[in-house]
């Protein structure tokens, strides 16, 4: 610290113990402001360009009175999930991110008296890694979500394994999409929530929450999806209401109501990769029946799922191929720390940042930068002695790291679908509408949780990936192999006995 620039007025009291006094520099607030502004800029300059203007709501950074923030945090503490209460809320900076209520219709203004249903879905990663850097063949067969389920249950995160598989939802095949959405409704975990007029009516807060009740959910949904068969109660009514909800959500997810630039991204090999996950219960049930799994029908290019998947597939190398590049960038920054700003590790996430992502993902234009594959880059980096060339390669590596961060953001985002029944005499010429068996719904689709994944989290992701795969191989896959071996042995020992009739 520069003694000549130290000013006691720039420091604030934070707290104290028996033998210690805690103060913090006011610059901390400025850092938090910049962090929040980076979230806004990333949404506006990157994700809105990829996904579309109507889907992404960037918000704005606002300043709040500290007393209000402290009182608000105290008030809501008892309402927070127990599993989240170990994370402290920021009550010292006075800055917050102001966003619209995405549980409401965003595209058009509606009277408050209109009932609104909102379904929040966290679809997760919709493709199986296609990178040649993957060391475990199982990762080319089973998706990350399905493998991670087993580790989460084993560590007590959730009570039971979900039947949901992201590849089914992203398949574009209505039969598979229905199965995926019903599986989410059966075991919501933190991947599905339903709100009615802004209030949470369905969804699992944490592992200790009781399993959601479909009959209770159907009670809330009846005003929206009264069964066309006229049944007002009972299990048949419940199934009819749930089925209608699933159909409407599927239609919305397959609709295209906004234009983005994700189509400009290079289509990765994943679109030609395995169309199914071997661990998907849907695929397994068909195999047990001797049927072929329905092929991927393909998502309409204008729909949000398609554009989200395209952004996810910026992860061209998988974490196993990306981590060595991250380490190289780290070594470069240790030698040239001032280059952290040039490489835009901490922002600004502006048009130039977006253009670098796009340039690295477009079709081969014959330039040297594109022609250099990862292995060629590594060799070039090792052999070259020119600082200019080193900077060029480090910039290229850093862009690939940034691609991975953006892809991870798309893998962890949430989709909000707001639905409101249309009035019989309401004109729908300029309003997105989805039909149901009983009526029509005006709808809007939004995306949230679009803050760029931290650069510093990459080592954690690398370790977690290894932990997930190794646990799956040692437990689930090993168990399946043992069962198959036993069955084969039993068939060898089997004796056919013929009796006279």
GROMACS .gro file of C-alpha atoms in nm:
model
  501
    1UNK     CA    1   0.000   0.000   0.000
    2UNK     CA    2   0.120   0.349  -0.088
    3UNK     CA    3   0.164   0.535   0.242
    4UNK     CA    4   0.141   0.875   0.071
    5UNK     CA    5  -0.206   0.797  -0.065
    6UNK     CA    6  -0.359   0.652   0.252
    7UNK     CA    7  -0.660   0.846   0.382
    8UNK     CA    8  -0.854   0.742   0.692
    9UNK     CA    9  -1.174   0.880   0.537
   10UNK     CA   10  -1.160   0.608   0.273
   11UNK     CA   11  -1.193   0.331   0.532
   12UNK     CA   12  -1.511   0.195   0.693
   13UNK     CA   13  -1.583   0.007   1.016
   14UNK     CA   14  -1.692  -0.355   0.958
   15UNK     CA   15  -1.686  -0.517   1.303
   16UNK     CA   16  -1.462  -0.636   1.584
   17UNK     CA   17  -1.375  -0.925   1.811
   18UNK     CA   18  -1.204  -0.953   2.150
   19UNK     CA   19  -0.861  -0.871   2.009
   20UNK     CA   20  -0.931  -0.745   1.660
   21UNK     CA   21  -1.092  -0.459   1.473
   22UNK     CA   22  -1.207  -0.505   1.115
   23UNK     CA   23  -1.209  -0.217   0.868
   24UNK     CA   24  -1.232  -0.222   0.491
   25UNK     CA   25  -1.131   0.019   0.219
   26UNK     CA   26  -1.415   0.197   0.039
   27UNK     CA   27  -1.277   0.070  -0.291
   28UNK     CA   28  -1.447  -0.258  -0.211
   29UNK     CA   29  -1.780  -0.094  -0.291
   30UNK     CA   30  -1.644   0.021  -0.624
   31UNK     CA   31  -1.530  -0.332  -0.701
   32UNK     CA   32  -1.879  -0.464  -0.628
   33UNK     CA   33  -2.030  -0.193  -0.845
   34UNK     CA   34  -1.797  -0.290  -1.129
   35UNK     CA   35  -1.880  -0.659  -1.080
   36UNK     CA   36  -2.251  -0.586  -1.112
   37UNK     CA   37  -2.193  -0.357  -1.408
   38UNK     CA   38  -1.998  -0.639  -1.574
   39UNK     CA   39  -2.304  -0.863  -1.536
   40UNK     CA   40  -2.519  -0.599  -1.706
   41UNK     CA   41  -2.264  -0.545  -1.987
   42UNK     CA   42  -2.220  -0.918  -2.045
   43UNK     CA   43  -2.595  -0.966  -2.076
   44UNK     CA   44  -2.633  -0.668  -2.309
   45UNK     CA   45  -2.328  -0.714  -2.532
   46UNK     CA   46  -2.293  -1.092  -2.541
   47UNK     CA   47  -2.594  -1.299  -2.431
   48UNK     CA   48  -2.853  -1.067  -2.583
   49UNK     CA   49  -2.667  -1.092  -2.914
   50UNK     CA   50  -2.658  -1.472  -2.896
   51UNK     CA   51  -3.007  -1.541  -2.763
   52UNK     CA   52  -3.219  -1.249  -2.875
   53UNK     CA   53  -3.338  -0.915  -2.741
   54UNK     CA   54  -3.676  -1.031  -2.608
   55UNK     CA   55  -3.527  -1.323  -2.415
   56UNK     CA   56  -3.254  -1.136  -2.223
   57UNK     CA   57  -3.326  -0.866  -1.965
   58UNK     CA   58  -3.002  -0.703  -1.852
   59UNK     CA   59  -3.130  -0.481  -1.572
   60UNK     CA   60  -2.934  -0.196  -1.420
   61UNK     CA   61  -2.709  -0.132  -1.121
   62UNK     CA   62  -2.879   0.071  -0.848
   63UNK     CA   63  -2.764   0.212  -0.514
   64UNK     CA   64  -2.967   0.141  -0.201
   65UNK     CA   65  -2.957   0.283   0.156
   66UNK     CA   66  -2.746   0.054   0.374
   67UNK     CA   67  -3.005   0.050   0.655
   68UNK     CA   68  -3.270  -0.073   0.410
   69UNK     CA   69  -3.040  -0.350   0.283
   70UNK     CA   70  -2.959  -0.466   0.638
   71UNK     CA   71  -3.324  -0.473   0.745
   72UNK     CA   72  -3.427  -0.653   0.426
   73UNK     CA   73  -3.162  -0.922   0.478
   74UNK     CA   74  -3.283  -0.978   0.835
   75UNK     CA   75  -3.644  -1.001   0.720
   76UNK     CA   76  -3.586  -1.263   0.450
   77UNK     CA   77  -3.332  -1.475   0.638
   78UNK     CA   78  -3.598  -1.713   0.775
   79UNK     CA   79  -3.741  -1.762   0.426
   80UNK     CA   80  -3.413  -1.871   0.269
   81UNK     CA   81  -3.344  -2.243   0.209
   82UNK     CA   82  -3.137  -2.389   0.490
   83UNK     CA   83  -2.875  -2.510   0.241
   84UNK     CA   84  -2.816  -2.150   0.127
   85UNK     CA   85  -2.797  -1.981   0.466
   86UNK     CA   86  -2.423  -2.038   0.499
   87UNK     CA   87  -2.374  -1.776   0.226
   88UNK     CA   88  -2.366  -1.418   0.355
   89UNK     CA   89  -2.558  -1.146   0.179
   90UNK     CA   90  -2.380  -0.823   0.086
   91UNK     CA   91  -2.502  -0.555   0.328
   92UNK     CA   92  -2.202  -0.322   0.303
   93UNK     CA   93  -2.162  -0.205  -0.054
   94UNK     CA   94  -2.508  -0.056  -0.103
   95UNK     CA   95  -2.524  -0.171  -0.466
   96UNK     CA   96  -2.774  -0.411  -0.618
   97UNK     CA   97  -2.887  -0.534  -0.959
   98UNK     CA   98  -3.243  -0.430  -1.048
   99UNK     CA   99  -3.422  -0.670  -1.284
  100UNK     CA  100  -3.784  -0.705  -1.400
  101UNK     CA  101  -4.007  -0.967  -1.240
  102UNK     CA  102  -3.962  -1.249  -1.490
  103UNK     CA  103  -4.255  -1.440  -1.339
  104UNK     CA  104  -4.470  -1.183  -1.521
  105UNK     CA  105  -4.534  -1.148  -1.893
  106UNK     CA  106  -4.251  -0.936  -2.031
  107UNK     CA  107  -4.348  -0.874  -2.392
  108UNK     CA  108  -4.677  -0.692  -2.338
  109UNK     CA  109  -4.855  -0.513  -2.056
  110UNK     CA  110  -5.151  -0.695  -1.903
  111UNK     CA  111  -5.394  -0.595  -1.633
  112UNK     CA  112  -5.300  -0.717  -1.286
  113UNK     CA  113  -5.633  -0.900  -1.253
  114UNK     CA  114  -5.525  -1.152  -1.517
  115UNK     CA  115  -5.394  -1.477  -1.359
  116UNK     CA  116  -5.037  -1.560  -1.455
  117UNK     CA  117  -4.862  -1.895  -1.440
  118UNK     CA  118  -4.484  -1.909  -1.468
  119UNK     CA  119  -4.267  -2.219  -1.515
  120UNK     CA  120  -3.894  -2.190  -1.446
  121UNK     CA  121  -3.673  -2.458  -1.604
  122UNK     CA  122  -3.299  -2.502  -1.563
  123UNK     CA  123  -3.236  -2.734  -1.862
  124UNK     CA  124  -2.856  -2.784  -1.807
  125UNK     CA  125  -2.614  -2.909  -2.076
  126UNK     CA  126  -2.789  -3.049  -2.382
  127UNK     CA  127  -2.507  -3.235  -2.558
  128UNK     CA  128  -2.250  -3.506  -2.496
  129UNK     CA  129  -1.882  -3.397  -2.524
  130UNK     CA  130  -1.734  -3.456  -2.867
  131UNK     CA  131  -1.379  -3.341  -2.790
  132UNK     CA  132  -1.091  -3.579  -2.860
  133UNK     CA  133  -0.937  -3.459  -2.530
  134UNK     CA  134  -1.192  -3.661  -2.331
  135UNK     CA  135  -1.003  -3.942  -2.156
  136UNK     CA  136  -1.298  -4.149  -2.034
  137UNK     CA  137  -1.501  -4.315  -2.309
  138UNK     CA  138  -1.804  -4.306  -2.080
  139UNK     CA  139  -1.826  -3.928  -2.127
  140UNK     CA  140  -1.899  -3.992  -2.496
  141UNK     CA  141  -2.197  -4.210  -2.397
  142UNK     CA  142  -2.351  -4.065  -2.080
  143UNK     CA  143  -2.425  -3.696  -2.028
  144UNK     CA  144  -2.280  -3.493  -1.743
  145UNK     CA  145  -2.618  -3.437  -1.576
  146UNK     CA  146  -2.705  -3.808  -1.553
  147UNK     CA  147  -2.362  -3.896  -1.413
  148UNK     CA  148  -2.373  -3.610  -1.162
  149UNK     CA  149  -2.709  -3.728  -1.027
  150UNK     CA  150  -2.547  -4.035  -0.869
  151UNK     CA  151  -2.281  -3.829  -0.692
  152UNK     CA  152  -2.539  -3.579  -0.565
  153UNK     CA  153  -2.756  -3.854  -0.415
  154UNK     CA  154  -2.453  -4.026  -0.261
  155UNK     CA  155  -2.344  -3.700  -0.091
  156UNK     CA  156  -2.695  -3.623   0.035
  157UNK     CA  157  -2.764  -3.330  -0.199
  158UNK     CA  158  -3.084  -3.500  -0.318
  159UNK     CA  159  -3.281  -3.797  -0.192
  160UNK     CA  160  -3.328  -3.981  -0.519
  161UNK     CA  161  -3.208  -3.978  -0.878
  162UNK     CA  162  -3.414  -3.782  -1.128
  163UNK     CA  163  -3.530  -3.947  -1.451
  164UNK     CA  164  -3.474  -3.620  -1.633
  165UNK     CA  165  -3.205  -3.614  -1.902
  166UNK     CA  166  -3.124  -3.283  -2.078
  167UNK     CA  167  -3.064  -3.458  -2.411
  168UNK     CA  168  -3.428  -3.565  -2.416
  169UNK     CA  169  -3.546  -3.206  -2.371
  170UNK     CA  170  -3.306  -3.071  -2.636
  171UNK     CA  171  -3.391  -3.349  -2.882
  172UNK     CA  172  -3.680  -3.163  -3.046
  173UNK     CA  173  -3.869  -3.496  -3.041
  174UNK     CA  174  -4.203  -3.432  -2.870
  175UNK     CA  175  -4.220  -3.780  -2.717
  176UNK     CA  176  -3.879  -3.737  -2.555
  177UNK     CA  177  -3.954  -3.378  -2.453
  178UNK     CA  178  -4.279  -3.487  -2.284
  179UNK     CA  179  -4.088  -3.754  -2.090
  180UNK     CA  180  -3.820  -3.502  -1.987
  181UNK     CA  181  -4.071  -3.245  -1.860
  182UNK     CA  182  -4.278  -3.507  -1.673
  183UNK     CA  183  -3.956  -3.630  -1.513
  184UNK     CA  184  -3.880  -3.276  -1.396
  185UNK     CA  185  -4.229  -3.251  -1.249
  186UNK     CA  186  -4.178  -3.581  -1.065
  187UNK     CA  187  -3.838  -3.489  -0.922
  188UNK     CA  188  -3.797  -3.112  -0.953
  189UNK     CA  189  -3.478  -3.071  -0.748
  190UNK     CA  190  -3.353  -2.723  -0.840
  191UNK     CA  191  -3.430  -2.766  -1.210
  192UNK     CA  192  -3.799  -2.675  -1.208
  193UNK     CA  193  -4.024  -2.432  -1.021
  194UNK     CA  194  -4.380  -2.317  -1.086
  195UNK     CA  195  -4.520  -1.980  -0.976
  196UNK     CA  196  -4.882  -1.866  -0.968
  197UNK     CA  197  -4.929  -1.489  -0.968
  198UNK     CA  198  -4.568  -1.456  -0.854
  199UNK     CA  199  -4.594  -1.701  -0.562
  200UNK     CA  200  -4.403  -2.031  -0.563
  201UNK     CA  201  -4.653  -2.320  -0.571
  202UNK     CA  202  -4.431  -2.607  -0.685
  203UNK     CA  203  -4.063  -2.685  -0.656
  204UNK     CA  204  -3.807  -2.835  -0.421
  205UNK     CA  205  -3.619  -2.586  -0.203
  206UNK     CA  206  -3.359  -2.837  -0.086
  207UNK     CA  207  -3.304  -3.208  -0.017
  208UNK     CA  208  -3.503  -3.188   0.307
  209UNK     CA  209  -3.820  -3.067   0.135
  210UNK     CA  210  -4.093  -3.331   0.097
  211UNK     CA  211  -4.168  -3.465  -0.248
  212UNK     CA  212  -4.410  -3.237  -0.430
  213UNK     CA  213  -4.769  -3.353  -0.460
  214UNK     CA  214  -4.913  -3.373  -0.812
  215UNK     CA  215  -5.272  -3.356  -0.686
  216UNK     CA  216  -5.194  -3.030  -0.506
  217UNK     CA  217  -5.027  -2.895  -0.819
  218UNK     CA  218  -5.328  -2.998  -1.029
  219UNK     CA  219  -5.551  -2.805  -0.787
  220UNK     CA  220  -5.355  -2.488  -0.866
  221UNK     CA  221  -5.353  -2.559  -1.240
  222UNK     CA  222  -5.725  -2.637  -1.288
  223UNK     CA  223  -5.822  -2.272  -1.351
  224UNK     CA  224  -5.566  -2.272  -1.635
  225UNK     CA  225  -5.603  -2.627  -1.772
  226UNK     CA  226  -5.950  -2.756  -1.688
  227UNK     CA  227  -5.962  -3.108  -1.838
  228UNK     CA  228  -6.141  -3.125  -2.171
  229UNK     CA  229  -6.296  -3.457  -2.061
  230UNK     CA  230  -6.494  -3.271  -1.793
  231UNK     CA  231  -6.345  -3.455  -1.494
  232UNK     CA  232  -6.321  -3.216  -1.201
  233UNK     CA  233  -6.129  -3.434  -0.955
  234UNK     CA  234  -5.951  -3.764  -0.906
  235UNK     CA  235  -5.634  -3.916  -1.054
  236UNK     CA  236  -5.764  -3.896  -1.411
  237UNK     CA  237  -5.817  -3.522  -1.370
  238UNK     CA  238  -5.468  -3.479  -1.223
  239UNK     CA  239  -5.305  -3.667  -1.511
  240UNK     CA  240  -5.507  -3.471  -1.768
  241UNK     CA  241  -5.405  -3.136  -1.616
  242UNK     CA  242  -5.036  -3.231  -1.592
  243UNK     CA  243  -5.042  -3.364  -1.947
  244UNK     CA  244  -5.188  -3.038  -2.076
  245UNK     CA  245  -4.927  -2.833  -1.890
  246UNK     CA  246  -4.649  -3.041  -2.045
  247UNK     CA  247  -4.795  -2.998  -2.394
  248UNK     CA  248  -4.819  -2.620  -2.359
  249UNK     CA  249  -4.463  -2.589  -2.224
  250UNK     CA  250  -4.332  -2.803  -2.511
  251UNK     CA  251  -4.509  -2.586  -2.769
  252UNK     CA  252  -4.363  -2.271  -2.615
  253UNK     CA  253  -4.011  -2.417  -2.604
  254UNK     CA  254  -4.035  -2.511  -2.973
  255UNK     CA  255  -4.167  -2.170  -3.074
  256UNK     CA  256  -3.944  -1.897  -3.213
  257UNK     CA  257  -4.040  -1.544  -3.118
  258UNK     CA  258  -3.712  -1.354  -3.132
  259UNK     CA  259  -3.403  -1.326  -3.348
  260UNK     CA  260  -3.051  -1.370  -3.215
  261UNK     CA  261  -2.711  -1.417  -3.372
  262UNK     CA  262  -2.642  -1.767  -3.237
  263UNK     CA  263  -2.693  -1.894  -3.590
  264UNK     CA  264  -2.365  -1.724  -3.677
  265UNK     CA  265  -2.182  -1.967  -3.450
  266UNK     CA  266  -2.007  -2.260  -3.607
  267UNK     CA  267  -2.208  -2.580  -3.562
  268UNK     CA  268  -1.990  -2.810  -3.355
  269UNK     CA  269  -1.947  -3.185  -3.408
  270UNK     CA  270  -2.186  -3.242  -3.119
  271UNK     CA  271  -2.483  -3.201  -3.352
  272UNK     CA  272  -2.353  -3.510  -3.532
  273UNK     CA  273  -2.269  -3.687  -3.207
  274UNK     CA  274  -2.474  -3.935  -3.002
  275UNK     CA  275  -2.843  -3.834  -3.023
  276UNK     CA  276  -2.920  -4.002  -2.689
  277UNK     CA  277  -2.767  -4.049  -2.348
  278UNK     CA  278  -2.727  -4.416  -2.258
  279UNK     CA  279  -2.830  -4.343  -1.898
  280UNK     CA  280  -3.158  -4.176  -1.994
  281UNK     CA  281  -3.447  -4.385  -1.848
  282UNK     CA  282  -3.642  -4.306  -2.164
  283UNK     CA  283  -3.376  -4.465  -2.383
  284UNK     CA  284  -3.331  -4.758  -2.147
  285UNK     CA  285  -3.703  -4.836  -2.136
  286UNK     CA  286  -3.720  -4.847  -2.516
  287UNK     CA  287  -3.414  -5.072  -2.535
  288UNK     CA  288  -3.573  -5.310  -2.282
  289UNK     CA  289  -3.879  -5.326  -2.508
  290UNK     CA  290  -3.659  -5.399  -2.808
  291UNK     CA  291  -3.744  -5.065  -2.969
  292UNK     CA  292  -3.514  -4.808  -3.121
  293UNK     CA  293  -3.488  -4.471  -2.951
  294UNK     CA  294  -3.659  -4.200  -3.160
  295UNK     CA  295  -3.398  -3.995  -3.339
  296UNK     CA  296  -3.342  -3.632  -3.262
  297UNK     CA  297  -3.615  -3.448  -3.453
  298UNK     CA  298  -3.414  -3.130  -3.449
  299UNK     CA  299  -3.495  -2.802  -3.279
  300UNK     CA  300  -3.632  -2.514  -3.487
  301UNK     CA  301  -3.348  -2.265  -3.536
  302UNK     CA  302  -3.559  -1.978  -3.407
  303UNK     CA  303  -3.642  -2.135  -3.071
  304UNK     CA  304  -3.460  -2.052  -2.750
  305UNK     CA  305  -3.349  -2.411  -2.682
  306UNK     CA  306  -3.167  -2.423  -3.017
  307UNK     CA  307  -2.987  -2.094  -2.953
  308UNK     CA  308  -2.901  -2.193  -2.596
  309UNK     CA  309  -2.755  -2.522  -2.721
  310UNK     CA  310  -2.546  -2.337  -2.980
  311UNK     CA  311  -2.393  -2.119  -2.709
  312UNK     CA  312  -2.332  -2.423  -2.488
  313UNK     CA  313  -2.138  -2.580  -2.772
  314UNK     CA  314  -1.881  -2.303  -2.756
  315UNK     CA  315  -1.726  -2.557  -2.519
  316UNK     CA  316  -1.536  -2.724  -2.802
  317UNK     CA  317  -1.263  -2.885  -2.591
  318UNK     CA  318  -1.445  -3.008  -2.280
  319UNK     CA  319  -1.292  -2.915  -1.943
  320UNK     CA  320  -1.024  -3.182  -1.996
  321UNK     CA  321  -0.895  -3.009  -2.307
  322UNK     CA  322  -0.958  -2.660  -2.175
  323UNK     CA  323  -0.776  -2.692  -1.843
  324UNK     CA  324  -0.422  -2.719  -1.995
  325UNK     CA  325  -0.492  -2.398  -2.191
  326UNK     CA  326  -0.609  -2.230  -1.872
  327UNK     CA  327  -0.283  -2.329  -1.705
  328UNK     CA  328  -0.084  -2.181  -1.993
  329UNK     CA  329  -0.276  -1.854  -1.967
  330UNK     CA  330  -0.210  -1.853  -1.593
  331UNK     CA  331   0.165  -1.893  -1.647
  332UNK     CA  332   0.157  -1.615  -1.904
  333UNK     CA  333  -0.025  -1.384  -1.662
  334UNK     CA  334   0.223  -1.464  -1.385
  335UNK     CA  335   0.499  -1.341  -1.616
  336UNK     CA  336   0.300  -1.051  -1.759
  337UNK     CA  337   0.031  -0.956  -1.500
  338UNK     CA  338  -0.048  -0.635  -1.684
  339UNK     CA  339  -0.186  -0.843  -1.973
  340UNK     CA  340  -0.485  -0.953  -1.764
  341UNK     CA  341  -0.661  -0.635  -1.873
  342UNK     CA  342  -0.564  -0.684  -2.239
  343UNK     CA  343  -0.706  -1.036  -2.237
  344UNK     CA  344  -1.029  -0.901  -2.078
  345UNK     CA  345  -1.028  -1.166  -1.806
  346UNK     CA  346  -1.224  -0.937  -1.573
  347UNK     CA  347  -1.398  -0.738  -1.844
  348UNK     CA  348  -1.500  -0.510  -1.994
  349UNK     CA  349  -1.750  -0.738  -2.164
  350UNK     CA  350  -1.810  -0.511  -2.457
  351UNK     CA  351  -1.860  -0.548  -2.832
  352UNK     CA  352  -1.490  -0.631  -2.878
  353UNK     CA  353  -1.523  -0.919  -2.627
  354UNK     CA  354  -1.824  -1.052  -2.816
  355UNK     CA  355  -1.653  -1.017  -3.153
  356UNK     CA  356  -1.355  -1.223  -3.035
  357UNK     CA  357  -1.590  -1.503  -2.936
  358UNK     CA  358  -1.761  -1.484  -3.272
  359UNK     CA  359  -1.435  -1.472  -3.469
  360UNK     CA  360  -1.310  -1.784  -3.294
  361UNK     CA  361  -1.634  -1.970  -3.366
  362UNK     CA  362  -1.707  -1.882  -3.729
  363UNK     CA  363  -1.626  -2.097  -4.027
  364UNK     CA  364  -1.263  -2.132  -4.137
  365UNK     CA  365  -1.170  -1.810  -4.317
  366UNK     CA  366  -0.818  -1.921  -4.406
  367UNK     CA  367  -0.641  -1.710  -4.145
  368UNK     CA  368  -0.344  -1.839  -3.948
  369UNK     CA  369  -0.529  -1.779  -3.619
  370UNK     CA  370  -0.808  -2.015  -3.716
  371UNK     CA  371  -0.583  -2.276  -3.879
  372UNK     CA  372  -0.387  -2.328  -3.558
  373UNK     CA  373  -0.547  -2.619  -3.375
  374UNK     CA  374  -0.496  -2.666  -3.003
  375UNK     CA  375  -0.203  -2.904  -3.047
  376UNK     CA  376  -0.040  -2.687  -3.310
  377UNK     CA  377  -0.082  -2.387  -3.083
  378UNK     CA  378   0.081  -2.572  -2.795
  379UNK     CA  379   0.378  -2.667  -3.012
  380UNK     CA  380   0.401  -2.314  -3.150
  381UNK     CA  381   0.389  -2.167  -2.798
  382UNK     CA  382   0.668  -2.398  -2.681
  383UNK     CA  383   0.903  -2.344  -2.973
  384UNK     CA  384   0.864  -1.975  -3.048
  385UNK     CA  385   1.097  -1.719  -2.896
  386UNK     CA  386   0.922  -1.411  -3.032
  387UNK     CA  387   0.731  -1.217  -2.766
  388UNK     CA  388   0.490  -1.091  -3.029
  389UNK     CA  389   0.403  -1.446  -3.134
  390UNK     CA  390   0.374  -1.551  -2.770
  391UNK     CA  391   0.127  -1.269  -2.710
  392UNK     CA  392  -0.075  -1.373  -3.015
  393UNK     CA  393  -0.097  -1.735  -2.902
  394UNK     CA  394  -0.177  -1.636  -2.543
  395UNK     CA  395  -0.457  -1.417  -2.672
  396UNK     CA  396  -0.592  -1.711  -2.872
  397UNK     CA  397  -0.572  -1.940  -2.568
  398UNK     CA  398  -0.744  -1.677  -2.354
  399UNK     CA  399  -1.027  -1.647  -2.608
  400UNK     CA  400  -1.081  -2.024  -2.590
  401UNK     CA  401  -1.095  -1.997  -2.211
  402UNK     CA  402  -1.350  -1.716  -2.245
  403UNK     CA  403  -1.552  -1.934  -2.482
  404UNK     CA  404  -1.567  -2.202  -2.215
  405UNK     CA  405  -1.687  -1.950  -1.956
  406UNK     CA  406  -1.967  -1.834  -2.186
  407UNK     CA  407  -2.062  -2.195  -2.263
  408UNK     CA  408  -2.079  -2.276  -1.891
  409UNK     CA  409  -2.307  -1.976  -1.841
  410UNK     CA  410  -2.546  -2.112  -2.105
  411UNK     CA  411  -2.530  -2.458  -1.944
  412UNK     CA  412  -2.646  -2.318  -1.610
  413UNK     CA  413  -2.904  -2.059  -1.716
  414UNK     CA  414  -3.277  -2.078  -1.638
  415UNK     CA  415  -3.569  -2.033  -1.876
  416UNK     CA  416  -3.880  -1.853  -1.748
  417UNK     CA  417  -4.208  -1.923  -1.930
  418UNK     CA  418  -4.494  -1.691  -1.827
  419UNK     CA  419  -4.847  -1.786  -1.937
  420UNK     CA  420  -5.174  -1.597  -1.911
  421UNK     CA  421  -5.514  -1.707  -2.052
  422UNK     CA  422  -5.633  -1.498  -2.345
  423UNK     CA  423  -5.971  -1.333  -2.320
  424UNK     CA  424  -6.223  -1.461  -2.573
  425UNK     CA  425  -6.249  -1.125  -2.746
  426UNK     CA  426  -5.879  -1.037  -2.717
  427UNK     CA  427  -5.692  -0.979  -3.040
  428UNK     CA  428  -5.375  -1.186  -3.071
  429UNK     CA  429  -5.237  -1.039  -3.392
  430UNK     CA  430  -4.933  -0.889  -3.221
  431UNK     CA  431  -4.906  -1.120  -2.925
  432UNK     CA  432  -4.726  -1.457  -2.891
  433UNK     CA  433  -5.000  -1.712  -2.828
  434UNK     CA  434  -4.991  -2.087  -2.766
  435UNK     CA  435  -5.307  -2.302  -2.796
  436UNK     CA  436  -5.429  -2.555  -2.541
  437UNK     CA  437  -5.722  -2.795  -2.548
  438UNK     CA  438  -5.937  -2.550  -2.353
  439UNK     CA  439  -5.818  -2.204  -2.454
  440UNK     CA  440  -5.519  -2.001  -2.568
  441UNK     CA  441  -5.236  -1.855  -2.363
  442UNK     CA  442  -5.043  -1.538  -2.421
  443UNK     CA  443  -4.683  -1.610  -2.325
  444UNK     CA  444  -4.337  -1.463  -2.287
  445UNK     CA  445  -4.005  -1.644  -2.253
  446UNK     CA  446  -3.708  -1.500  -2.066
  447UNK     CA  447  -3.364  -1.619  -1.959
  448UNK     CA  448  -3.202  -1.549  -1.624
  449UNK     CA  449  -2.881  -1.646  -1.438
  450UNK     CA  450  -2.669  -1.508  -1.721
  451UNK     CA  451  -2.373  -1.373  -1.524
  452UNK     CA  452  -2.047  -1.494  -1.676
  453UNK     CA  453  -1.897  -1.790  -1.489
  454UNK     CA  454  -1.586  -1.688  -1.292
  455UNK     CA  455  -1.246  -1.738  -1.451
  456UNK     CA  456  -1.115  -1.862  -1.115
  457UNK     CA  457  -1.372  -2.145  -1.102
  458UNK     CA  458  -1.207  -2.342  -1.385
  459UNK     CA  459  -0.977  -2.549  -1.156
  460UNK     CA  460  -1.280  -2.638  -0.944
  461UNK     CA  461  -1.472  -2.745  -1.255
  462UNK     CA  462  -1.178  -2.962  -1.362
  463UNK     CA  463  -1.164  -3.140  -1.024
  464UNK     CA  464  -1.543  -3.176  -1.007
  465UNK     CA  465  -1.558  -3.330  -1.354
  466UNK     CA  466  -1.303  -3.592  -1.256
  467UNK     CA  467  -1.490  -3.664  -0.933
  468UNK     CA  468  -1.823  -3.708  -1.113
  469UNK     CA  469  -1.686  -3.940  -1.381
  470UNK     CA  470  -1.476  -4.150  -1.143
  471UNK     CA  471  -1.766  -4.201  -0.903
  472UNK     CA  472  -1.994  -4.304  -1.188
  473UNK     CA  473  -1.740  -4.549  -1.327
  474UNK     CA  474  -1.663  -4.706  -0.987
  475UNK     CA  475  -2.023  -4.745  -0.875
  476UNK     CA  476  -2.294  -4.732  -1.139
  477UNK     CA  477  -2.104  -4.858  -1.442
  478UNK     CA  478  -1.921  -5.124  -1.239
  479UNK     CA  479  -2.253  -5.243  -1.096
  480UNK     CA  480  -2.411  -5.263  -1.443
  481UNK     CA  481  -2.112  -5.458  -1.570
  482UNK     CA  482  -2.144  -5.704  -1.280
  483UNK     CA  483  -2.514  -5.758  -1.348
  484UNK     CA  484  -2.450  -5.823  -1.716
  485UNK     CA  485  -2.167  -6.063  -1.631
  486UNK     CA  486  -2.393  -6.254  -1.391
  487UNK     CA  487  -2.667  -6.281  -1.649
  488UNK     CA  488  -2.422  -6.412  -1.906
  489UNK     CA  489  -2.289  -6.669  -1.661
  490UNK     CA  490  -2.639  -6.781  -1.572
  491UNK     CA  491  -2.720  -6.830  -1.938
  492UNK     CA  492  -2.409  -7.046  -1.977
  493UNK     CA  493  -2.509  -7.271  -1.686
  494UNK     CA  494  -2.868  -7.302  -1.803
  495UNK     CA  495  -2.980  -7.658  -1.901
  496UNK     CA  496  -3.273  -7.721  -2.131
  497UNK     CA  497  -3.486  -8.020  -2.021
  498UNK     CA  498  -3.741  -8.177  -2.258
  499UNK     CA  499  -4.037  -8.378  -2.126
  500UNK     CA  500  -4.265  -8.609  -2.317
  501UNK     CA  501  -4.618  -8.485  -2.367
   0.00000   0.00000   0.00000
